[in-house]
Amino acid sequence: MTSVFSRRYRVFFIASAAAVTSLFAPAHAADSFPRRPVTIVVPFPAGGTPDIIARMLADKARASLNQSVVVENKGGAGGNIGVQYVSRSKPDGYTVVMCAYSCAVAPSLYKPAPYSISKDFAPVMMVGTVPSVLVVNPTVPARSVAEFIDYATAHPGKLNAASSGVGGSAHLALELLKREAKVDIAHIPYKGAGQVAGDLLGGQVDMYFDNLPASLASIKEGRLVAIAVAGKQRARAIPHVPTFAESGYPNMLVNPWFGLLAPAGTPKSAIDKLNAAFNAALNDPEVKQRLEGLGVDSAGGSPAALADFLERETTALARLIQENGITVE
């Protein structure tokens, strides 16, 4: 016959064990992250620079995470649809977004703001920057900045410029050029960089401020003409192409960038594991070589470094939008 003492002891033991298990369960769950695939949301259609880079990182990060890393394209509204999707996703580390230049533009461009970079997201890692290069269809009779400006000045409104969406780097670069060179060029916004390529090559649009990785092959094959780089220095992949500054336009500076963000509230332990895995992927010799060949300047680093960058970037872009009166069309 079981004594009252024994029964009480068993009850005490079970309760104590449950309490201990409950106490350590969260830590165990954090330590085991990730237990299923991680998704990188690219808020643009497939084929653009952020998509290219995301797939490189996904392929290599799975080794560090011991889990699959998949890329999911959620384009639309200048990137807002995909970015908002991630901001509203469960903050468990399993969903991140490949944020781009337009992510920092949207809060100032759209009313009401679709999201807040500082409040709705947790930085994971700065991925890198790419040169922005003005490319034109070969039918445009210009092979230098001076020739291009002369032609645009002599034919106001004749040239049209594509962009991957209102508020993106291509749109803001165009507005800067129009202001700095005092030229009249029509803006034609598309729903993504992938849709621009065919029309630019086919001559339906004349020009585009493209991220170099996406247009490099066409430049080298002569299907597009690179006029100038909108950066502080020439791009390694096309060293023969001058900067706008070298051609007399020092304020023509547009620096497209890419960074990984998770929803706000994502556990620090998950952020740290993602940061380590994506840093390792970025430093993989094969990835480094491929990115360098595409003209990408890889970055990496800590979540704090990305947070600092985003604070400066959103402030600077808000000022640029206000000064140029850029609005959603």
Short mmCIF file of N, CA and C in Angstrom, two decimals, residues 47-206:
data_model
loop_
_atom_site.label_atom_id
_atom_site.label_comp_id
_atom_site.label_asym_id
_atom_site.label_seq_id
_atom_site.Cartn_x
_atom_site.Cartn_y
_atom_site.Cartn_z
N GLY A 47 15.02 38.10 -60.97
CA GLY A 47 15.91 38.55 -62.02
C GLY A 47 16.68 39.81 -61.72
N GLY A 48 16.23 40.58 -60.73
CA GLY A 48 16.94 41.81 -60.38
C GLY A 48 18.11 41.54 -59.45
N THR A 49 18.87 42.59 -59.15
CA THR A 49 20.06 42.44 -58.30
C THR A 49 19.76 41.86 -56.93
N PRO A 50 18.73 42.34 -56.20
CA PRO A 50 18.48 41.75 -54.88
C PRO A 50 18.14 40.27 -54.96
N ASP A 51 17.47 39.85 -56.01
CA ASP A 51 17.14 38.44 -56.20
C ASP A 51 18.40 37.62 -56.45
N ILE A 52 19.29 38.14 -57.28
CA ILE A 52 20.55 37.45 -57.59
C ILE A 52 21.37 37.24 -56.31
N ILE A 53 21.51 38.31 -55.52
CA ILE A 53 22.32 38.23 -54.31
C ILE A 53 21.66 37.32 -53.27
N ALA A 54 20.34 37.43 -53.12
CA ALA A 54 19.64 36.60 -52.13
C ALA A 54 19.83 35.12 -52.41
N ARG A 55 19.79 34.74 -53.66
CA ARG A 55 19.94 33.32 -54.00
C ARG A 55 21.36 32.82 -53.76
N MET A 56 22.34 33.69 -53.94
CA MET A 56 23.72 33.32 -53.61
C MET A 56 23.85 33.04 -52.12
N LEU A 57 23.32 33.96 -51.31
CA LEU A 57 23.43 33.82 -49.86
C LEU A 57 22.65 32.62 -49.35
N ALA A 58 21.47 32.40 -49.91
CA ALA A 58 20.64 31.28 -49.48
C ALA A 58 21.34 29.96 -49.73
N ASP A 59 22.01 29.86 -50.85
CA ASP A 59 22.68 28.62 -51.21
C ASP A 59 23.79 28.26 -50.23
N LYS A 60 24.50 29.28 -49.74
CA LYS A 60 25.64 29.04 -48.84
C LYS A 60 25.25 29.03 -47.37
N ALA A 61 24.22 29.79 -46.99
CA ALA A 61 23.85 29.90 -45.57
C ALA A 61 23.27 28.61 -45.02
N ARG A 62 22.72 27.76 -45.88
CA ARG A 62 22.11 26.52 -45.39
C ARG A 62 23.12 25.62 -44.69
N ALA A 63 24.39 25.72 -45.08
CA ALA A 63 25.42 24.89 -44.44
C ALA A 63 25.60 25.30 -42.98
N SER A 64 25.64 26.61 -42.71
CA SER A 64 25.83 27.10 -41.34
C SER A 64 24.60 26.86 -40.48
N LEU A 65 23.42 27.00 -41.09
CA LEU A 65 22.17 26.86 -40.33
C LEU A 65 21.70 25.42 -40.24
N ASN A 66 22.29 24.56 -41.07
CA ASN A 66 21.87 23.15 -41.12
C ASN A 66 20.37 23.05 -41.44
N GLN A 67 19.91 23.98 -42.25
CA GLN A 67 18.52 24.02 -42.70
C GLN A 67 18.46 24.63 -44.09
N SER A 68 17.42 24.33 -44.83
CA SER A 68 17.22 24.95 -46.12
C SER A 68 16.94 26.44 -45.95
N VAL A 69 17.42 27.24 -46.90
CA VAL A 69 17.10 28.67 -46.95
C VAL A 69 16.49 28.91 -48.32
N VAL A 70 15.24 29.32 -48.34
CA VAL A 70 14.53 29.50 -49.61
C VAL A 70 14.32 30.98 -49.89
N VAL A 71 14.25 31.31 -51.18
CA VAL A 71 14.00 32.68 -51.61
C VAL A 71 12.60 32.77 -52.18
N GLU A 72 11.83 33.73 -51.70
CA GLU A 72 10.46 33.92 -52.16
C GLU A 72 10.29 35.35 -52.66
N ASN A 73 9.90 35.49 -53.92
CA ASN A 73 9.70 36.82 -54.51
C ASN A 73 8.27 37.30 -54.25
N LYS A 74 8.16 38.48 -53.63
CA LYS A 74 6.87 39.11 -53.39
C LYS A 74 6.95 40.55 -53.85
N GLY A 75 6.90 40.74 -55.18
CA GLY A 75 7.04 42.07 -55.74
C GLY A 75 5.74 42.85 -55.73
N GLY A 76 5.86 44.14 -56.06
CA GLY A 76 4.69 44.99 -56.16
C GLY A 76 4.80 46.23 -55.31
N ALA A 77 4.19 47.33 -55.80
CA ALA A 77 4.13 48.60 -55.07
C ALA A 77 5.52 49.11 -54.69
N GLY A 78 6.46 48.99 -55.62
CA GLY A 78 7.81 49.50 -55.36
C GLY A 78 8.53 48.77 -54.25
N GLY A 79 8.14 47.53 -53.99
CA GLY A 79 8.76 46.75 -52.92
C GLY A 79 7.95 46.74 -51.64
N ASN A 80 6.93 47.59 -51.55
CA ASN A 80 6.18 47.73 -50.30
C ASN A 80 5.44 46.46 -49.90
N ILE A 81 4.92 45.73 -50.88
CA ILE A 81 4.13 44.54 -50.56
C ILE A 81 4.98 43.51 -49.81
N GLY A 82 6.15 43.22 -50.34
CA GLY A 82 7.01 42.23 -49.70
C GLY A 82 7.56 42.70 -48.36
N VAL A 83 7.91 43.98 -48.29
CA VAL A 83 8.45 44.52 -47.04
C VAL A 83 7.38 44.52 -45.95
N GLN A 84 6.17 44.94 -46.29
CA GLN A 84 5.08 44.92 -45.32
C GLN A 84 4.76 43.50 -44.88
N TYR A 85 4.83 42.57 -45.80
CA TYR A 85 4.56 41.16 -45.46
C TYR A 85 5.50 40.69 -44.36
N VAL A 86 6.77 41.02 -44.49
CA VAL A 86 7.74 40.60 -43.49
C VAL A 86 7.54 41.35 -42.19
N SER A 87 7.20 42.63 -42.25
CA SER A 87 6.99 43.41 -41.03
C SER A 87 5.86 42.83 -40.19
N ARG A 88 4.90 42.15 -40.85
CA ARG A 88 3.75 41.58 -40.16
C ARG A 88 3.92 40.08 -39.88
N SER A 89 5.05 39.53 -40.29
CA SER A 89 5.28 38.10 -40.08
C SER A 89 5.62 37.81 -38.62
N LYS A 90 5.48 36.57 -38.23
CA LYS A 90 5.80 36.17 -36.86
C LYS A 90 7.27 36.43 -36.59
N PRO A 91 7.59 37.11 -35.50
CA PRO A 91 8.99 37.44 -35.20
C PRO A 91 9.75 36.28 -34.57
N ASP A 92 9.95 35.23 -35.35
CA ASP A 92 10.62 34.04 -34.83
C ASP A 92 11.94 33.72 -35.53
N GLY A 93 12.35 34.57 -36.48
CA GLY A 93 13.61 34.36 -37.17
C GLY A 93 13.50 33.57 -38.45
N TYR A 94 12.32 33.06 -38.76
CA TYR A 94 12.18 32.22 -39.94
C TYR A 94 11.83 33.00 -41.21
N THR A 95 11.60 34.29 -41.08
CA THR A 95 11.30 35.12 -42.24
C THR A 95 12.11 36.41 -42.16
N VAL A 96 12.90 36.67 -43.20
CA VAL A 96 13.66 37.91 -43.30
C VAL A 96 13.42 38.52 -44.67
N VAL A 97 13.73 39.78 -44.82
CA VAL A 97 13.53 40.45 -46.10
C VAL A 97 14.85 41.02 -46.59
N MET A 98 15.07 40.88 -47.92
CA MET A 98 16.23 41.50 -48.55
C MET A 98 15.84 42.95 -48.87
N CYS A 99 16.10 43.81 -47.91
CA CYS A 99 15.73 45.21 -48.04
C CYS A 99 16.68 45.90 -49.01
N ALA A 100 16.15 46.88 -49.73
CA ALA A 100 16.97 47.62 -50.69
C ALA A 100 16.76 49.12 -50.49
N TYR A 101 17.39 49.88 -51.35
CA TYR A 101 17.34 51.34 -51.31
C TYR A 101 15.91 51.86 -51.11
N SER A 102 14.96 51.28 -51.85
CA SER A 102 13.58 51.76 -51.79
C SER A 102 12.94 51.53 -50.42
N CYS A 103 13.47 50.57 -49.64
CA CYS A 103 12.92 50.34 -48.30
C CYS A 103 13.07 51.57 -47.43
N ALA A 104 14.19 52.29 -47.61
CA ALA A 104 14.43 53.48 -46.80
C ALA A 104 13.74 54.70 -47.38
N VAL A 105 13.30 54.60 -48.64
CA VAL A 105 12.62 55.71 -49.29
C VAL A 105 11.13 55.73 -48.93
N ALA A 106 10.52 54.55 -48.91
CA ALA A 106 9.06 54.43 -48.78
C ALA A 106 8.47 55.18 -47.59
N PRO A 107 9.07 55.14 -46.40
CA PRO A 107 8.46 55.84 -45.26
C PRO A 107 8.30 57.34 -45.47
N SER A 108 9.14 57.94 -46.33
CA SER A 108 9.05 59.37 -46.60
C SER A 108 8.24 59.66 -47.86
N LEU A 109 8.19 58.69 -48.77
CA LEU A 109 7.53 58.91 -50.06
C LEU A 109 6.03 58.71 -50.00
N TYR A 110 5.59 57.70 -49.24
CA TYR A 110 4.17 57.36 -49.21
C TYR A 110 3.49 57.93 -47.98
N LYS A 111 2.26 58.41 -48.19
CA LYS A 111 1.45 58.94 -47.09
C LYS A 111 0.13 58.17 -47.04
N PRO A 112 -0.20 57.51 -45.92
CA PRO A 112 0.65 57.35 -44.74
C PRO A 112 1.81 56.40 -45.01
N ALA A 113 2.84 56.48 -44.20
CA ALA A 113 4.00 55.61 -44.36
C ALA A 113 3.58 54.15 -44.21
N PRO A 114 4.03 53.28 -45.13
CA PRO A 114 3.63 51.87 -45.07
C PRO A 114 4.25 51.11 -43.91
N TYR A 115 5.35 51.61 -43.38
CA TYR A 115 6.03 50.96 -42.25
C TYR A 115 7.11 51.90 -41.73
N SER A 116 7.67 51.53 -40.61
CA SER A 116 8.80 52.27 -40.04
C SER A 116 9.99 51.32 -39.96
N ILE A 117 11.08 51.73 -40.57
CA ILE A 117 12.28 50.89 -40.54
C ILE A 117 12.74 50.66 -39.10
N SER A 118 12.73 51.71 -38.29
CA SER A 118 13.27 51.61 -36.94
C SER A 118 12.34 50.88 -35.98
N LYS A 119 11.01 50.97 -36.21
CA LYS A 119 10.06 50.38 -35.26
C LYS A 119 9.58 48.99 -35.67
N ASP A 120 9.52 48.72 -36.97
CA ASP A 120 8.91 47.47 -37.44
C ASP A 120 9.90 46.37 -37.79
N PHE A 121 11.20 46.68 -37.71
CA PHE A 121 12.19 45.70 -38.13
C PHE A 121 13.36 45.59 -37.15
N ALA A 122 13.99 44.43 -37.20
CA ALA A 122 15.22 44.18 -36.44
C ALA A 122 16.33 43.93 -37.46
N PRO A 123 17.38 44.75 -37.48
CA PRO A 123 18.46 44.56 -38.45
C PRO A 123 19.17 43.22 -38.25
N VAL A 124 19.54 42.60 -39.35
CA VAL A 124 20.29 41.34 -39.30
C VAL A 124 21.71 41.56 -39.81
N MET A 125 21.84 42.05 -41.06
CA MET A 125 23.18 42.24 -41.62
C MET A 125 23.12 43.11 -42.86
N MET A 126 24.09 44.02 -42.98
CA MET A 126 24.28 44.76 -44.22
C MET A 126 24.92 43.81 -45.23
N VAL A 127 24.34 43.71 -46.40
CA VAL A 127 24.86 42.78 -47.41
C VAL A 127 25.91 43.45 -48.29
N GLY A 128 25.59 44.62 -48.82
CA GLY A 128 26.56 45.30 -49.65
C GLY A 128 25.96 46.42 -50.47
N THR A 129 26.78 47.01 -51.30
CA THR A 129 26.35 48.10 -52.18
C THR A 129 26.74 47.76 -53.61
N VAL A 130 26.06 48.40 -54.54
CA VAL A 130 26.37 48.19 -55.96
C VAL A 130 26.43 49.54 -56.66
N PRO A 131 27.22 49.66 -57.70
CA PRO A 131 27.25 50.91 -58.46
C PRO A 131 25.94 51.09 -59.23
N SER A 132 25.49 52.33 -59.30
CA SER A 132 24.35 52.68 -60.15
C SER A 132 24.93 53.28 -61.42
N VAL A 133 24.57 52.73 -62.56
CA VAL A 133 25.16 53.17 -63.83
C VAL A 133 24.07 53.58 -64.80
N LEU A 134 24.25 54.72 -65.45
CA LEU A 134 23.32 55.16 -66.47
C LEU A 134 23.62 54.39 -67.75
N VAL A 135 22.65 53.58 -68.18
CA VAL A 135 22.80 52.84 -69.43
C VAL A 135 21.74 53.33 -70.41
N VAL A 136 22.10 53.33 -71.69
CA VAL A 136 21.16 53.75 -72.73
C VAL A 136 21.12 52.71 -73.83
N ASN A 137 20.02 52.68 -74.54
CA ASN A 137 19.92 51.85 -75.73
C ASN A 137 20.89 52.41 -76.78
N PRO A 138 21.56 51.55 -77.53
CA PRO A 138 22.55 52.03 -78.52
C PRO A 138 21.99 53.02 -79.54
N THR A 139 20.68 53.08 -79.71
CA THR A 139 20.10 54.03 -80.67
C THR A 139 20.16 55.47 -80.17
N VAL A 140 20.38 55.67 -78.87
CA VAL A 140 20.53 57.02 -78.34
C VAL A 140 21.90 57.55 -78.79
N PRO A 141 21.94 58.66 -79.49
CA PRO A 141 23.20 59.16 -80.05
C PRO A 141 24.09 59.86 -79.03
N ALA A 142 24.55 59.11 -78.04
CA ALA A 142 25.43 59.66 -77.01
C ALA A 142 26.30 58.55 -76.46
N ARG A 143 27.58 58.88 -76.28
CA ARG A 143 28.52 57.91 -75.73
C ARG A 143 29.31 58.47 -74.56
N SER A 144 28.93 59.65 -74.10
CA SER A 144 29.55 60.29 -72.95
C SER A 144 28.51 61.14 -72.26
N VAL A 145 28.83 61.59 -71.05
CA VAL A 145 27.90 62.43 -70.31
C VAL A 145 27.64 63.73 -71.06
N ALA A 146 28.71 64.33 -71.59
CA ALA A 146 28.56 65.60 -72.31
C ALA A 146 27.65 65.43 -73.52
N GLU A 147 27.84 64.36 -74.28
CA GLU A 147 27.01 64.12 -75.45
C GLU A 147 25.56 63.85 -75.05
N PHE A 148 25.39 63.12 -73.96
CA PHE A 148 24.05 62.80 -73.50
C PHE A 148 23.31 64.06 -73.06
N ILE A 149 23.96 64.91 -72.27
CA ILE A 149 23.33 66.14 -71.79
C ILE A 149 23.03 67.07 -72.96
N ASP A 150 23.94 67.16 -73.92
CA ASP A 150 23.72 68.01 -75.09
C ASP A 150 22.49 67.54 -75.87
N TYR A 151 22.37 66.22 -76.03
CA TYR A 151 21.25 65.68 -76.79
C TYR A 151 19.93 65.91 -76.04
N ALA A 152 19.94 65.64 -74.73
CA ALA A 152 18.73 65.83 -73.92
C ALA A 152 18.31 67.29 -73.89
N THR A 153 19.28 68.21 -73.85
CA THR A 153 18.99 69.64 -73.84
C THR A 153 18.39 70.09 -75.17
N ALA A 154 18.92 69.55 -76.26
CA ALA A 154 18.45 69.92 -77.59
C ALA A 154 17.10 69.31 -77.94
N HIS A 155 16.72 68.24 -77.22
CA HIS A 155 15.47 67.54 -77.51
C HIS A 155 14.66 67.36 -76.21
N PRO A 156 14.18 68.44 -75.64
CA PRO A 156 13.45 68.33 -74.36
C PRO A 156 12.22 67.44 -74.48
N GLY A 157 12.08 66.53 -73.53
CA GLY A 157 10.93 65.64 -73.50
C GLY A 157 10.99 64.46 -74.44
N LYS A 158 12.01 64.39 -75.29
CA LYS A 158 12.09 63.28 -76.25
C LYS A 158 12.56 61.99 -75.59
N LEU A 159 13.56 62.09 -74.73
CA LEU A 159 14.09 60.90 -74.06
C LEU A 159 13.14 60.44 -72.96
N ASN A 160 13.04 59.13 -72.79
CA ASN A 160 12.26 58.61 -71.67
C ASN A 160 13.13 57.66 -70.86
N ALA A 161 12.94 57.69 -69.56
CA ALA A 161 13.76 56.89 -68.64
C ALA A 161 12.90 55.92 -67.87
N ALA A 162 13.30 54.67 -67.86
CA ALA A 162 12.60 53.66 -67.09
C ALA A 162 13.08 53.68 -65.64
N SER A 163 12.22 53.20 -64.75
CA SER A 163 12.63 52.92 -63.38
C SER A 163 11.93 51.66 -62.94
N SER A 164 12.45 51.03 -61.91
CA SER A 164 11.82 49.81 -61.41
C SER A 164 10.66 50.11 -60.47
N GLY A 165 10.33 51.40 -60.34
CA GLY A 165 9.23 51.80 -59.48
C GLY A 165 9.48 53.17 -58.89
N VAL A 166 8.41 53.86 -58.56
CA VAL A 166 8.53 55.18 -57.94
C VAL A 166 9.26 55.07 -56.62
N GLY A 167 10.25 55.94 -56.44
CA GLY A 167 10.99 55.97 -55.18
C GLY A 167 12.20 55.07 -55.13
N GLY A 168 12.40 54.24 -56.16
CA GLY A 168 13.57 53.38 -56.20
C GLY A 168 14.82 54.17 -56.56
N SER A 169 15.96 53.51 -56.53
CA SER A 169 17.22 54.21 -56.82
C SER A 169 17.24 54.79 -58.23
N ALA A 170 16.65 54.07 -59.21
CA ALA A 170 16.63 54.56 -60.59
C ALA A 170 15.80 55.84 -60.70
N HIS A 171 14.67 55.88 -60.00
CA HIS A 171 13.82 57.06 -60.04
C HIS A 171 14.52 58.25 -59.40
N LEU A 172 15.11 58.05 -58.23
CA LEU A 172 15.76 59.16 -57.55
C LEU A 172 16.99 59.65 -58.31
N ALA A 173 17.72 58.72 -58.95
CA ALA A 173 18.87 59.12 -59.76
C ALA A 173 18.42 59.97 -60.95
N LEU A 174 17.31 59.60 -61.56
CA LEU A 174 16.77 60.38 -62.68
C LEU A 174 16.39 61.78 -62.22
N GLU A 175 15.72 61.89 -61.08
CA GLU A 175 15.31 63.20 -60.59
C GLU A 175 16.53 64.07 -60.27
N LEU A 176 17.57 63.44 -59.74
CA LEU A 176 18.82 64.19 -59.49
C LEU A 176 19.42 64.70 -60.78
N LEU A 177 19.47 63.83 -61.81
CA LEU A 177 20.04 64.22 -63.10
C LEU A 177 19.25 65.38 -63.71
N LYS A 178 17.94 65.30 -63.65
CA LYS A 178 17.10 66.36 -64.20
C LYS A 178 17.36 67.69 -63.50
N ARG A 179 17.57 67.60 -62.18
CA ARG A 179 17.84 68.82 -61.42
C ARG A 179 19.23 69.37 -61.70
N GLU A 180 20.23 68.49 -61.67
CA GLU A 180 21.62 68.92 -61.82
C GLU A 180 21.93 69.42 -63.23
N ALA A 181 21.40 68.71 -64.25
CA ALA A 181 21.71 69.07 -65.63
C ALA A 181 20.65 69.94 -66.28
N LYS A 182 19.54 70.16 -65.55
CA LYS A 182 18.44 70.98 -66.04
C LYS A 182 17.93 70.47 -67.39
N VAL A 183 17.59 69.18 -67.43
CA VAL A 183 17.09 68.56 -68.64
C VAL A 183 15.68 68.02 -68.40
N ASP A 184 14.92 67.89 -69.49
CA ASP A 184 13.54 67.41 -69.44
C ASP A 184 13.51 65.98 -69.98
N ILE A 185 13.32 65.01 -69.10
CA ILE A 185 13.28 63.60 -69.47
C ILE A 185 12.05 62.97 -68.85
N ALA A 186 11.29 62.23 -69.64
CA ALA A 186 10.06 61.61 -69.13
C ALA A 186 10.39 60.39 -68.29
N HIS A 187 9.63 60.21 -67.21
CA HIS A 187 9.82 59.07 -66.32
C HIS A 187 8.75 58.01 -66.59
N ILE A 188 9.19 56.76 -66.79
CA ILE A 188 8.26 55.66 -67.01
C ILE A 188 8.52 54.60 -65.94
N PRO A 189 7.70 54.57 -64.88
CA PRO A 189 7.91 53.58 -63.81
C PRO A 189 7.36 52.22 -64.20
N TYR A 190 8.14 51.18 -63.94
CA TYR A 190 7.73 49.80 -64.17
C TYR A 190 7.43 49.15 -62.82
N LYS A 191 7.03 47.88 -62.86
CA LYS A 191 6.71 47.16 -61.63
C LYS A 191 7.87 46.30 -61.14
N GLY A 192 9.03 46.47 -61.73
CA GLY A 192 10.19 45.71 -61.29
C GLY A 192 11.30 45.80 -62.33
N ALA A 193 12.54 45.56 -61.88
CA ALA A 193 13.69 45.68 -62.78
C ALA A 193 13.64 44.66 -63.91
N GLY A 194 13.10 43.48 -63.63
CA GLY A 194 13.06 42.44 -64.65
C GLY A 194 12.24 42.85 -65.86
N GLN A 195 11.19 43.65 -65.65
CA GLN A 195 10.35 44.09 -66.75
C GLN A 195 11.00 45.20 -67.57
N VAL A 196 11.93 45.92 -66.96
CA VAL A 196 12.60 47.01 -67.65
C VAL A 196 13.53 46.47 -68.73
N ALA A 197 14.25 45.40 -68.42
CA ALA A 197 15.32 44.91 -69.28
C ALA A 197 14.88 44.70 -70.72
N GLY A 198 13.76 44.00 -70.92
CA GLY A 198 13.31 43.71 -72.28
C GLY A 198 12.99 44.96 -73.07
N ASP A 199 12.31 45.92 -72.45
CA ASP A 199 11.94 47.14 -73.15
C ASP A 199 13.15 48.03 -73.42
N LEU A 200 14.11 48.03 -72.50
CA LEU A 200 15.32 48.83 -72.71
C LEU A 200 16.14 48.26 -73.86
N LEU A 201 16.30 46.95 -73.88
CA LEU A 201 17.05 46.31 -74.97
C LEU A 201 16.31 46.44 -76.30
N GLY A 202 14.98 46.43 -76.24
CA GLY A 202 14.19 46.54 -77.45
C GLY A 202 14.00 47.95 -77.95
N GLY A 203 14.40 48.94 -77.16
CA GLY A 203 14.29 50.32 -77.59
C GLY A 203 12.98 50.99 -77.25
N GLN A 204 12.11 50.31 -76.51
CA GLN A 204 10.86 50.94 -76.10
C GLN A 204 11.10 52.06 -75.08
N VAL A 205 12.17 51.94 -74.31
CA VAL A 205 12.62 53.03 -73.43
C VAL A 205 14.08 53.32 -73.76
N ASP A 206 14.49 54.55 -73.51
CA ASP A 206 15.81 55.00 -73.95
C ASP A 206 16.91 54.78 -72.93
#
